[in-house]
Amino acid sequence: QKKQELKTNQDTSTNQEITDAQGKVEGFVTTAKDAINQAQNEQEVNDKKQAALDNISGVVAENAAKAKLDAAKEEAKKVINNLKHLDGDEKTTYCNQVGSASDQKGIDEAVAAAKKADLAKVKDAAKETINALKNLEKKDRDDYCNKVQQASKEDDVNKVVEDAKAADLAKAKDNATKDINKMNLTPDQKTAANEAVNKAKDTDGVTQAVNDAKANEAKNNLDAAKKAAKEQLNGLGLSEQDKKPFENEINNAQDEKA
């Protein structure tokens, strides 16, 4: 029965370990047989048998513990290799720590260290993203970065980043609306520009809406400048023939300076 228990653990032990354990068992059995043959009475026989069984049970228990530890190490290595943010060398380092562990506590410590390092990389990337948000005040960015630092898992970090991006977009839209309302635009142009800002899904969309509004404002300003220039030209008392070259120059102008 004890030999069968040794074979049961073979899936997680090396062939050499199995061979060594079986050799120990066979040695205990041989020693027990010799001792029994030399026994002087039934009590000695029973004592020798019990001693052999105790020794064999010790080998079985040792082999089972080793198999259990090896299985735990394999699972731990799978966890480490599935971490998304560690590079190959980092994973190898932590897997080696698992391999060197002498007990479950050592395995757990190596896995915890790997997870901590993986999360630290997530946090560093999150802070870079937050600090690159242009529309938030430094105090707001610092607050979000502090929340990132306090997060205990990746999902929580991602939630903070999404909140920061949403706040940045809201601030961008607010600033854009203020700028648009100060522009020289027709009521319809202002309405369209503000609608474009409100519908924007990201800050690039807000920037595009503002740039489009600025283009309309530039055209409005140029049209107004051309109209004023023509009125001045008409007040000079020139003949239609003399005014024609100036009118052409005004009409072809691409900006107010021209």
PDB file of C-alpha atoms in Angstrom:
ATOM      1  CA  GLN A   1       0.000   0.000   0.000  1.00  0.00           C
ATOM      2  CA  LYS A   2       2.787   2.437   0.871  1.00  0.00           C
ATOM      3  CA  LYS A   3       4.468   1.768  -2.494  1.00  0.00           C
ATOM      4  CA  GLN A   4       1.166   2.538  -4.215  1.00  0.00           C
ATOM      5  CA  GLU A   5       0.946   5.854  -2.346  1.00  0.00           C
ATOM      6  CA  LEU A   6       4.402   6.698  -3.623  1.00  0.00           C
ATOM      7  CA  LYS A   7       3.282   5.985  -7.207  1.00  0.00           C
ATOM      8  CA  THR A   8       0.241   8.206  -6.720  1.00  0.00           C
ATOM      9  CA  ASN A   9       2.539  11.196  -6.250  1.00  0.00           C
ATOM     10  CA  GLN A  10       4.525  10.408  -9.380  1.00  0.00           C
ATOM     11  CA  ASP A  11       2.697  12.995 -11.498  1.00  0.00           C
ATOM     12  CA  THR A  12       4.331  15.857  -9.594  1.00  0.00           C
ATOM     13  CA  SER A  13       7.664  14.246  -8.638  1.00  0.00           C
ATOM     14  CA  THR A  14      10.655  13.468 -10.831  1.00  0.00           C
ATOM     15  CA  ASN A  15      11.508   9.898 -11.762  1.00  0.00           C
ATOM     16  CA  GLN A  16      14.701  10.147  -9.713  1.00  0.00           C
ATOM     17  CA  GLU A  17      12.750  11.267  -6.638  1.00  0.00           C
ATOM     18  CA  ILE A  18      10.374   8.329  -7.035  1.00  0.00           C
ATOM     19  CA  THR A  19      13.282   5.928  -7.475  1.00  0.00           C
ATOM     20  CA  ASP A  20      15.030   7.299  -4.384  1.00  0.00           C
ATOM     21  CA  ALA A  21      11.868   7.030  -2.278  1.00  0.00           C
ATOM     22  CA  GLN A  22      11.140   3.507  -3.434  1.00  0.00           C
ATOM     23  CA  GLY A  23      14.734   2.564  -2.702  1.00  0.00           C
ATOM     24  CA  LYS A  24      14.344   3.837   0.861  1.00  0.00           C
ATOM     25  CA  VAL A  25      11.145   1.834   1.319  1.00  0.00           C
ATOM     26  CA  GLU A  26      12.733  -1.328  -0.017  1.00  0.00           C
ATOM     27  CA  GLY A  27      15.696  -0.758   2.281  1.00  0.00           C
ATOM     28  CA  PHE A  28      13.413  -0.440   5.297  1.00  0.00           C
ATOM     29  CA  VAL A  29      11.575  -3.602   4.263  1.00  0.00           C
ATOM     30  CA  THR A  30      14.829  -5.559   3.916  1.00  0.00           C
ATOM     31  CA  THR A  31      16.104  -4.254   7.252  1.00  0.00           C
ATOM     32  CA  ALA A  32      12.801  -5.184   8.892  1.00  0.00           C
ATOM     33  CA  LYS A  33      12.894  -8.715   7.474  1.00  0.00           C
ATOM     34  CA  ASP A  34      16.427  -9.254   8.756  1.00  0.00           C
ATOM     35  CA  ALA A  35      15.503  -7.876  12.157  1.00  0.00           C
ATOM     36  CA  ILE A  36      12.397 -10.063  12.360  1.00  0.00           C
ATOM     37  CA  ASN A  37      14.402 -13.161  11.461  1.00  0.00           C
ATOM     38  CA  GLN A  38      16.752 -12.368  14.338  1.00  0.00           C
ATOM     39  CA  ALA A  39      13.973 -11.576  16.800  1.00  0.00           C
ATOM     40  CA  GLN A  40      13.866 -13.733  19.972  1.00  0.00           C
ATOM     41  CA  ASN A  41      10.154 -13.421  20.645  1.00  0.00           C
ATOM     42  CA  GLU A  42       6.824 -12.187  19.264  1.00  0.00           C
ATOM     43  CA  GLN A  43       7.161  -8.767  20.933  1.00  0.00           C
ATOM     44  CA  GLU A  44      10.444  -8.140  19.164  1.00  0.00           C
ATOM     45  CA  VAL A  45       8.829  -9.171  15.872  1.00  0.00           C
ATOM     46  CA  ASN A  46       5.985  -6.718  16.377  1.00  0.00           C
ATOM     47  CA  ASP A  47       8.383  -3.928  17.384  1.00  0.00           C
ATOM     48  CA  LYS A  48      10.494  -4.472  14.265  1.00  0.00           C
ATOM     49  CA  LYS A  49       7.417  -4.472  12.052  1.00  0.00           C
ATOM     50  CA  GLN A  50       6.133  -1.254  13.613  1.00  0.00           C
ATOM     51  CA  ALA A  51       9.527   0.426  13.249  1.00  0.00           C
ATOM     52  CA  ALA A  52       9.612  -0.479   9.567  1.00  0.00           C
ATOM     53  CA  LEU A  53       6.069   0.815   9.040  1.00  0.00           C
ATOM     54  CA  ASP A  54       6.925   4.069  10.817  1.00  0.00           C
ATOM     55  CA  ASN A  55       9.983   4.568   8.610  1.00  0.00           C
ATOM     56  CA  ILE A  56       8.030   3.811   5.443  1.00  0.00           C
ATOM     57  CA  SER A  57       5.220   6.152   6.494  1.00  0.00           C
ATOM     58  CA  GLY A  58       7.804   8.882   6.974  1.00  0.00           C
ATOM     59  CA  VAL A  59       9.087   8.412   3.427  1.00  0.00           C
ATOM     60  CA  VAL A  60       5.533   8.446   2.043  1.00  0.00           C
ATOM     61  CA  ALA A  61       4.665  11.611   3.960  1.00  0.00           C
ATOM     62  CA  GLU A  62       7.880  13.301   2.837  1.00  0.00           C
ATOM     63  CA  ASN A  63       7.222  12.379  -0.778  1.00  0.00           C
ATOM     64  CA  ALA A  64       3.604  13.571  -0.571  1.00  0.00           C
ATOM     65  CA  ALA A  65       4.669  16.915   0.921  1.00  0.00           C
ATOM     66  CA  LYS A  66       7.285  17.345  -1.792  1.00  0.00           C
ATOM     67  CA  ALA A  67       4.710  16.558  -4.494  1.00  0.00           C
ATOM     68  CA  LYS A  68       2.254  19.040  -2.991  1.00  0.00           C
ATOM     69  CA  LEU A  69       4.918  21.755  -2.842  1.00  0.00           C
ATOM     70  CA  ASP A  70       5.962  21.093  -6.442  1.00  0.00           C
ATOM     71  CA  ALA A  71       2.349  21.360  -7.607  1.00  0.00           C
ATOM     72  CA  ALA A  72       1.978  24.655  -5.736  1.00  0.00           C
ATOM     73  CA  LYS A  73       5.129  25.947  -7.425  1.00  0.00           C
ATOM     74  CA  GLU A  74       3.801  25.094 -10.879  1.00  0.00           C
ATOM     75  CA  GLU A  75       0.548  26.945 -10.181  1.00  0.00           C
ATOM     76  CA  ALA A  76       2.471  29.935  -8.837  1.00  0.00           C
ATOM     77  CA  LYS A  77       4.616  30.095 -11.970  1.00  0.00           C
ATOM     78  CA  LYS A  78       1.475  30.081 -14.119  1.00  0.00           C
ATOM     79  CA  VAL A  79       0.125  33.039 -12.136  1.00  0.00           C
ATOM     80  CA  ILE A  80       3.382  34.955 -12.592  1.00  0.00           C
ATOM     81  CA  ASN A  81       3.652  34.209 -16.306  1.00  0.00           C
ATOM     82  CA  ASN A  82       0.092  35.457 -16.809  1.00  0.00           C
ATOM     83  CA  LEU A  83       0.888  38.886 -15.367  1.00  0.00           C
ATOM     84  CA  LYS A  84       0.489  41.300 -18.286  1.00  0.00           C
ATOM     85  CA  HIS A  85       2.874  44.076 -17.376  1.00  0.00           C
ATOM     86  CA  LEU A  86       6.094  42.304 -16.381  1.00  0.00           C
ATOM     87  CA  ASP A  87       8.710  41.619 -19.037  1.00  0.00           C
ATOM     88  CA  GLY A  88      10.290  38.222 -19.634  1.00  0.00           C
ATOM     89  CA  ASP A  89      13.317  38.802 -17.425  1.00  0.00           C
ATOM     90  CA  GLU A  90      11.170  39.991 -14.536  1.00  0.00           C
ATOM     91  CA  LYS A  91       8.909  36.964 -14.798  1.00  0.00           C
ATOM     92  CA  THR A  92      11.941  34.678 -14.851  1.00  0.00           C
ATOM     93  CA  THR A  93      13.297  36.315 -11.696  1.00  0.00           C
ATOM     94  CA  TYR A  94      10.086  35.759  -9.762  1.00  0.00           C
ATOM     95  CA  CYS A  95       9.631  32.234 -11.112  1.00  0.00           C
ATOM     96  CA  ASN A  96      13.154  31.426  -9.925  1.00  0.00           C
ATOM     97  CA  GLN A  97      12.211  32.707  -6.475  1.00  0.00           C
ATOM     98  CA  VAL A  98       9.237  30.347  -6.534  1.00  0.00           C
ATOM     99  CA  GLY A  99      11.477  27.468  -7.570  1.00  0.00           C
ATOM    100  CA  SER A 100      13.867  28.183  -4.703  1.00  0.00           C
ATOM    101  CA  ALA A 101      11.106  28.381  -2.092  1.00  0.00           C
ATOM    102  CA  SER A 102      11.271  25.703   0.615  1.00  0.00           C
ATOM    103  CA  ASP A 103       7.666  26.048   1.759  1.00  0.00           C
ATOM    104  CA  GLN A 104       4.263  27.462   0.812  1.00  0.00           C
ATOM    105  CA  LYS A 105       5.026  30.734   2.575  1.00  0.00           C
ATOM    106  CA  GLY A 106       8.050  31.298   0.341  1.00  0.00           C
ATOM    107  CA  ILE A 107       5.947  30.598  -2.744  1.00  0.00           C
ATOM    108  CA  ASP A 108       3.227  32.997  -1.626  1.00  0.00           C
ATOM    109  CA  GLU A 109       5.783  35.726  -0.929  1.00  0.00           C
ATOM    110  CA  ALA A 110       7.295  35.392  -4.419  1.00  0.00           C
ATOM    111  CA  VAL A 111       3.865  35.567  -6.075  1.00  0.00           C
ATOM    112  CA  ALA A 112       2.873  38.556  -3.954  1.00  0.00           C
ATOM    113  CA  ALA A 113       6.087  40.353  -4.899  1.00  0.00           C
ATOM    114  CA  ALA A 114       5.466  39.664  -8.594  1.00  0.00           C
ATOM    115  CA  LYS A 115       1.889  40.949  -8.386  1.00  0.00           C
ATOM    116  CA  LYS A 116       3.065  44.043  -6.550  1.00  0.00           C
ATOM    117  CA  ALA A 117       5.668  44.762  -9.237  1.00  0.00           C
ATOM    118  CA  ASP A 118       3.073  44.217 -11.969  1.00  0.00           C
ATOM    119  CA  LEU A 119       0.640  46.620 -10.294  1.00  0.00           C
ATOM    120  CA  ALA A 120       3.420  49.170  -9.789  1.00  0.00           C
ATOM    121  CA  LYS A 121       3.941  49.282 -13.555  1.00  0.00           C
ATOM    122  CA  VAL A 122       0.214  49.810 -14.077  1.00  0.00           C
ATOM    123  CA  LYS A 123       0.296  52.672 -11.587  1.00  0.00           C
ATOM    124  CA  ASP A 124       3.330  54.303 -13.224  1.00  0.00           C
ATOM    125  CA  ALA A 125       1.639  54.222 -16.635  1.00  0.00           C
ATOM    126  CA  ALA A 126      -1.578  55.586 -15.123  1.00  0.00           C
ATOM    127  CA  LYS A 127       0.243  58.507 -13.508  1.00  0.00           C
ATOM    128  CA  GLU A 128       1.922  59.372 -16.813  1.00  0.00           C
ATOM    129  CA  THR A 129      -1.477  59.406 -18.501  1.00  0.00           C
ATOM    130  CA  ILE A 130      -3.001  61.599 -15.803  1.00  0.00           C
ATOM    131  CA  ASN A 131      -0.102  64.048 -15.724  1.00  0.00           C
ATOM    132  CA  ALA A 132      -0.419  64.458 -19.505  1.00  0.00           C
ATOM    133  CA  LEU A 133      -4.023  65.697 -19.218  1.00  0.00           C
ATOM    134  CA  LYS A 134      -3.696  69.365 -20.203  1.00  0.00           C
ATOM    135  CA  ASN A 135      -7.006  70.707 -19.003  1.00  0.00           C
ATOM    136  CA  LEU A 136      -6.800  69.680 -15.353  1.00  0.00           C
ATOM    137  CA  GLU A 137      -5.197  71.850 -12.712  1.00  0.00           C
ATOM    138  CA  LYS A 138      -2.042  70.457 -11.103  1.00  0.00           C
ATOM    139  CA  LYS A 139      -3.913  69.999  -7.835  1.00  0.00           C
ATOM    140  CA  ASP A 140      -6.526  67.877  -9.605  1.00  0.00           C
ATOM    141  CA  ARG A 141      -3.863  65.795 -11.332  1.00  0.00           C
ATOM    142  CA  ASP A 142      -2.113  65.246  -8.009  1.00  0.00           C
ATOM    143  CA  ASP A 143      -5.382  64.130  -6.407  1.00  0.00           C
ATOM    144  CA  TYR A 144      -5.981  61.549  -9.116  1.00  0.00           C
ATOM    145  CA  CYS A 145      -2.370  60.336  -8.911  1.00  0.00           C
ATOM    146  CA  ASN A 146      -2.774  59.862  -5.160  1.00  0.00           C
ATOM    147  CA  LYS A 147      -5.883  57.775  -5.780  1.00  0.00           C
ATOM    148  CA  VAL A 148      -3.893  55.669  -8.238  1.00  0.00           C
ATOM    149  CA  GLN A 149      -1.182  55.112  -5.660  1.00  0.00           C
ATOM    150  CA  GLN A 150      -3.730  53.977  -3.080  1.00  0.00           C
ATOM    151  CA  ALA A 151      -5.430  51.512  -5.462  1.00  0.00           C
ATOM    152  CA  SER A 152      -5.020  47.840  -4.570  1.00  0.00           C
ATOM    153  CA  LYS A 153      -5.864  46.318  -7.950  1.00  0.00           C
ATOM    154  CA  GLU A 154      -5.608  47.112 -11.646  1.00  0.00           C
ATOM    155  CA  ASP A 155      -9.346  47.641 -12.146  1.00  0.00           C
ATOM    156  CA  ASP A 156      -9.299  50.348  -9.483  1.00  0.00           C
ATOM    157  CA  VAL A 157      -6.351  52.052 -11.188  1.00  0.00           C
ATOM    158  CA  ASN A 158      -8.155  51.992 -14.528  1.00  0.00           C
ATOM    159  CA  LYS A 159     -11.269  53.477 -12.924  1.00  0.00           C
ATOM    160  CA  VAL A 160      -9.244  56.417 -11.566  1.00  0.00           C
ATOM    161  CA  VAL A 161      -7.720  57.035 -14.996  1.00  0.00           C
ATOM    162  CA  GLU A 162     -11.142  56.989 -16.646  1.00  0.00           C
ATOM    163  CA  ASP A 163     -12.454  59.436 -14.046  1.00  0.00           C
ATOM    164  CA  ALA A 164      -9.490  61.742 -14.656  1.00  0.00           C
ATOM    165  CA  LYS A 165     -10.000  61.608 -18.428  1.00  0.00           C
ATOM    166  CA  ALA A 166     -13.698  62.382 -18.002  1.00  0.00           C
ATOM    167  CA  ALA A 167     -12.879  65.386 -15.811  1.00  0.00           C
ATOM    168  CA  ASP A 168     -10.278  66.557 -18.314  1.00  0.00           C
ATOM    169  CA  LEU A 169     -12.787  66.286 -21.175  1.00  0.00           C
ATOM    170  CA  ALA A 170     -15.424  68.167 -19.196  1.00  0.00           C
ATOM    171  CA  LYS A 171     -12.935  70.945 -18.474  1.00  0.00           C
ATOM    172  CA  ALA A 172     -11.895  71.056 -22.137  1.00  0.00           C
ATOM    173  CA  LYS A 173     -15.528  71.399 -23.198  1.00  0.00           C
ATOM    174  CA  ASP A 174     -16.139  74.149 -20.657  1.00  0.00           C
ATOM    175  CA  ASN A 175     -13.114  76.118 -21.868  1.00  0.00           C
ATOM    176  CA  ALA A 176     -14.083  75.568 -25.490  1.00  0.00           C
ATOM    177  CA  THR A 177     -17.611  76.832 -24.923  1.00  0.00           C
ATOM    178  CA  LYS A 178     -16.283  79.983 -23.251  1.00  0.00           C
ATOM    179  CA  ASP A 179     -13.893  80.613 -26.161  1.00  0.00           C
ATOM    180  CA  ILE A 180     -16.548  80.013 -28.806  1.00  0.00           C
ATOM    181  CA  ASN A 181     -19.006  82.374 -27.148  1.00  0.00           C
ATOM    182  CA  LYS A 182     -16.393  85.145 -27.346  1.00  0.00           C
ATOM    183  CA  MET A 183     -15.788  84.639 -31.058  1.00  0.00           C
ATOM    184  CA  ASN A 184     -17.134  86.760 -33.888  1.00  0.00           C
ATOM    185  CA  LEU A 185     -19.643  84.178 -35.099  1.00  0.00           C
ATOM    186  CA  THR A 186     -23.242  84.305 -36.239  1.00  0.00           C
ATOM    187  CA  PRO A 187     -25.818  82.845 -33.828  1.00  0.00           C
ATOM    188  CA  ASP A 188     -26.170  79.787 -36.042  1.00  0.00           C
ATOM    189  CA  GLN A 189     -22.397  79.294 -36.173  1.00  0.00           C
ATOM    190  CA  LYS A 190     -22.129  79.551 -32.383  1.00  0.00           C
ATOM    191  CA  THR A 191     -24.940  77.067 -31.914  1.00  0.00           C
ATOM    192  CA  ALA A 192     -23.347  74.600 -34.338  1.00  0.00           C
ATOM    193  CA  ALA A 193     -19.913  75.006 -32.757  1.00  0.00           C
ATOM    194  CA  ASN A 194     -21.218  74.445 -29.232  1.00  0.00           C
ATOM    195  CA  GLU A 195     -23.165  71.390 -30.357  1.00  0.00           C
ATOM    196  CA  ALA A 196     -19.990  69.974 -31.890  1.00  0.00           C
ATOM    197  CA  VAL A 197     -18.175  70.532 -28.591  1.00  0.00           C
ATOM    198  CA  ASN A 198     -20.910  68.841 -26.576  1.00  0.00           C
ATOM    199  CA  LYS A 199     -20.955  65.814 -28.877  1.00  0.00           C
ATOM    200  CA  ALA A 200     -17.170  65.377 -28.808  1.00  0.00           C
ATOM    201  CA  LYS A 201     -16.053  62.011 -27.393  1.00  0.00           C
ATOM    202  CA  ASP A 202     -12.534  63.128 -26.578  1.00  0.00           C
ATOM    203  CA  THR A 203     -10.352  66.224 -26.344  1.00  0.00           C
ATOM    204  CA  ASP A 204      -9.281  65.836 -29.987  1.00  0.00           C
ATOM    205  CA  GLY A 205     -12.920  66.230 -30.969  1.00  0.00           C
ATOM    206  CA  VAL A 206     -13.197  69.343 -28.797  1.00  0.00           C
ATOM    207  CA  THR A 207     -10.064  70.808 -30.371  1.00  0.00           C
ATOM    208  CA  GLN A 208     -11.445  70.148 -33.850  1.00  0.00           C
ATOM    209  CA  ALA A 209     -14.722  71.895 -32.986  1.00  0.00           C
ATOM    210  CA  VAL A 210     -12.822  74.949 -31.690  1.00  0.00           C
ATOM    211  CA  ASN A 211     -10.575  75.033 -34.759  1.00  0.00           C
ATOM    212  CA  ASP A 212     -13.615  74.897 -37.042  1.00  0.00           C
ATOM    213  CA  ALA A 213     -15.159  77.785 -35.094  1.00  0.00           C
ATOM    214  CA  LYS A 214     -11.921  79.763 -35.391  1.00  0.00           C
ATOM    215  CA  ALA A 215     -11.936  79.178 -39.149  1.00  0.00           C
ATOM    216  CA  ASN A 216     -15.477  80.540 -39.362  1.00  0.00           C
ATOM    217  CA  GLU A 217     -14.494  83.517 -37.231  1.00  0.00           C
ATOM    218  CA  ALA A 218     -11.515  84.249 -39.481  1.00  0.00           C
ATOM    219  CA  LYS A 219     -13.786  84.162 -42.531  1.00  0.00           C
ATOM    220  CA  ASN A 220     -16.295  86.452 -40.820  1.00  0.00           C
ATOM    221  CA  ASN A 221     -13.548  88.892 -39.883  1.00  0.00           C
ATOM    222  CA  LEU A 222     -12.146  88.831 -43.407  1.00  0.00           C
ATOM    223  CA  ASP A 223     -15.571  89.430 -44.932  1.00  0.00           C
ATOM    224  CA  ALA A 224     -16.130  92.347 -42.564  1.00  0.00           C
ATOM    225  CA  ALA A 225     -12.732  93.810 -43.418  1.00  0.00           C
ATOM    226  CA  LYS A 226     -13.416  93.508 -47.149  1.00  0.00           C
ATOM    227  CA  LYS A 227     -16.787  95.202 -46.738  1.00  0.00           C
ATOM    228  CA  ALA A 228     -15.205  98.066 -44.789  1.00  0.00           C
ATOM    229  CA  ALA A 229     -12.435  98.423 -47.375  1.00  0.00           C
ATOM    230  CA  LYS A 230     -14.937  98.641 -50.224  1.00  0.00           C
ATOM    231  CA  GLU A 231     -16.929 101.286 -48.351  1.00  0.00           C
ATOM    232  CA  GLN A 232     -13.760 103.342 -47.926  1.00  0.00           C
ATOM    233  CA  LEU A 233     -12.917 102.840 -51.587  1.00  0.00           C
ATOM    234  CA  ASN A 234     -16.361 104.000 -52.655  1.00  0.00           C
ATOM    235  CA  GLY A 235     -15.918 107.160 -50.605  1.00  0.00           C
ATOM    236  CA  LEU A 236     -12.791 108.220 -52.507  1.00  0.00           C
ATOM    237  CA  GLY A 237     -14.731 109.506 -55.526  1.00  0.00           C
ATOM    238  CA  LEU A 238     -12.887 107.311 -58.045  1.00  0.00           C
ATOM    239  CA  SER A 239     -14.370 106.259 -61.365  1.00  0.00           C
ATOM    240  CA  GLU A 240     -15.533 102.666 -61.777  1.00  0.00           C
ATOM    241  CA  GLN A 241     -12.552 102.031 -64.035  1.00  0.00           C
ATOM    242  CA  ASP A 242     -10.095 103.380 -61.444  1.00  0.00           C
ATOM    243  CA  LYS A 243     -11.764 101.480 -58.594  1.00  0.00           C
ATOM    244  CA  LYS A 244     -11.712  98.148 -60.456  1.00  0.00           C
ATOM    245  CA  PRO A 245      -8.066  97.162 -59.689  1.00  0.00           C
ATOM    246  CA  PHE A 246      -8.520  97.992 -56.001  1.00  0.00           C
ATOM    247  CA  GLU A 247     -11.772  96.055 -55.816  1.00  0.00           C
ATOM    248  CA  ASN A 248     -10.074  93.017 -57.361  1.00  0.00           C
ATOM    249  CA  GLU A 249      -7.259  93.263 -54.840  1.00  0.00           C
ATOM    250  CA  ILE A 250      -9.769  93.445 -51.970  1.00  0.00           C
ATOM    251  CA  ASN A 251     -11.766  90.510 -53.304  1.00  0.00           C
ATOM    252  CA  ASN A 252      -8.631  88.357 -53.676  1.00  0.00           C
ATOM    253  CA  ALA A 253      -7.277  89.148 -50.216  1.00  0.00           C
ATOM    254  CA  GLN A 254      -6.746  86.023 -48.041  1.00  0.00           C
ATOM    255  CA  ASP A 255      -6.433  87.779 -44.706  1.00  0.00           C
ATOM    256  CA  GLU A 256      -7.204  91.107 -43.066  1.00  0.00           C
ATOM    257  CA  LYS A 257      -3.643  92.435 -43.462  1.00  0.00           C
ATOM    258  CA  ALA A 258      -3.864  92.204 -47.226  1.00  0.00           C
TER     259      ALA A 258
END
